[in-house]
Every structure is written in structure tokens, then in C-alpha cells.
Amino acid sequence: MDGHTFNKYGHVAIVSKVSDNEIEIVQQNLGRMSRATFKLIHKNGVWEIENHLLLGWLRK
């Protein structure tokens, strides 16, 4: 997520689990949800995560 007044750097989450049809993320400083699960969608040979707030990836 983009930054805002209380957190100018935005938000980062870590992928903690991947299955055939979903991913689980672990996150901090978000309030009530420290873990969340999102559906994986495969279309036109590309995998996508069903979440309109996801803006990109940071890879090692």
C-alpha cells in the first residue's frame, strides 16, 4: 500500500504459505489481521493474486 500520514513508507507483508489455489501472508502494524489468505488465479499462462490492493513484489 502507498504511504500515508502515519506511515510514509507504505506496507510490506511476507508470503508464509503457498498452495495450489491460494497464498497466505503475514504482516505487521496493520491492526486486527496479522495473517491473510488470497486466492490464486491462473489465466493466459500467468498466475495472479486476487487482491486489488497488491501493487507489486520484492524478491530476493
GROMACS .gro file of C-alpha atoms in nm:
model
   60
    1MET     CA    1   0.000   0.000   0.000
    2ASP     CA    2   0.108   0.355  -0.053
    3GLY     CA    3   0.232   0.557   0.241
    4HIS     CA    4   0.011   0.790   0.442
    5THR     CA    5   0.042   1.041   0.728
    6PHE     CA    6   0.115   0.780   0.998
    7ASN     CA    7   0.337   0.555   0.782
    8LYS     CA    8   0.506   0.738   0.495
    9TYR     CA    9   0.683   0.423   0.366
   10GLY     CA   10   0.381   0.205   0.289
   11HIS     CA   11   0.323  -0.155   0.394
   12VAL     CA   12   0.511  -0.481   0.349
   13ALA     CA   13   0.395  -0.839   0.400
   14ILE     CA   14   0.575  -1.175   0.379
   15VAL     CA   15   0.436  -1.475   0.192
   16SER     CA   16   0.424  -1.751   0.455
   17LYS     CA   17   0.246  -2.031   0.268
   18VAL     CA   18   0.156  -2.120  -0.091
   19SER     CA   19  -0.085  -2.391  -0.205
   20ASP     CA   20  -0.232  -2.485  -0.543
   21ASN     CA   21  -0.503  -2.220  -0.522
   22GLU     CA   22  -0.408  -1.962  -0.256
   23ILE     CA   23  -0.130  -1.781  -0.071
   24GLU     CA   24  -0.108  -1.677   0.291
   25ILE     CA   25   0.072  -1.362   0.401
   26VAL     CA   26   0.199  -1.248   0.741
   27GLN     CA   27   0.203  -0.877   0.814
   28GLN     CA   28   0.269  -0.635   1.095
   29ASN     CA   29   0.137  -0.298   1.210
   30LEU     CA   30  -0.197  -0.341   1.038
   31GLY     CA   31  -0.421  -0.378   1.340
   32ARG     CA   32  -0.662  -0.669   1.357
   33MET     CA   33  -0.529  -0.901   1.082
   34SER     CA   34  -0.174  -1.032   1.109
   35ARG     CA   35  -0.242  -1.314   0.860
   36ALA     CA   36  -0.449  -1.310   0.544
   37THR     CA   37  -0.520  -1.559   0.264
   38PHE     CA   38  -0.576  -1.467  -0.101
   39LYS     CA   39  -0.699  -1.673  -0.393
   40LEU     CA   40  -0.456  -1.752  -0.677
   41ILE     CA   41  -0.594  -1.727  -1.031
   42HIS     CA   42  -0.430  -1.884  -1.337
   43LYS     CA   43  -0.526  -1.727  -1.668
   44ASN     CA   44  -0.348  -1.695  -2.000
   45GLY     CA   45  -0.044  -1.876  -1.859
   46VAL     CA   46   0.004  -1.623  -1.578
   47TRP     CA   47  -0.064  -1.657  -1.204
   48GLU     CA   48  -0.231  -1.362  -1.032
   49ILE     CA   49  -0.338  -1.291  -0.675
   50GLU     CA   50  -0.699  -1.186  -0.627
   51ASN     CA   51  -0.639  -0.864  -0.432
   52HIS     CA   52  -0.679  -0.513  -0.572
   53LEU     CA   53  -0.451  -0.363  -0.302
   54LEU     CA   54  -0.144  -0.563  -0.404
   55LEU     CA   55   0.086  -0.333  -0.601
   56GLY     CA   56   0.396  -0.543  -0.654
   57TRP     CA   57   0.661  -0.782  -0.528
   58LEU     CA   58   1.001  -0.755  -0.366
   59ARG     CA   59   1.218  -1.055  -0.446
   60LYS     CA   60   1.548  -1.168  -0.304
   0.00000   0.00000   0.00000
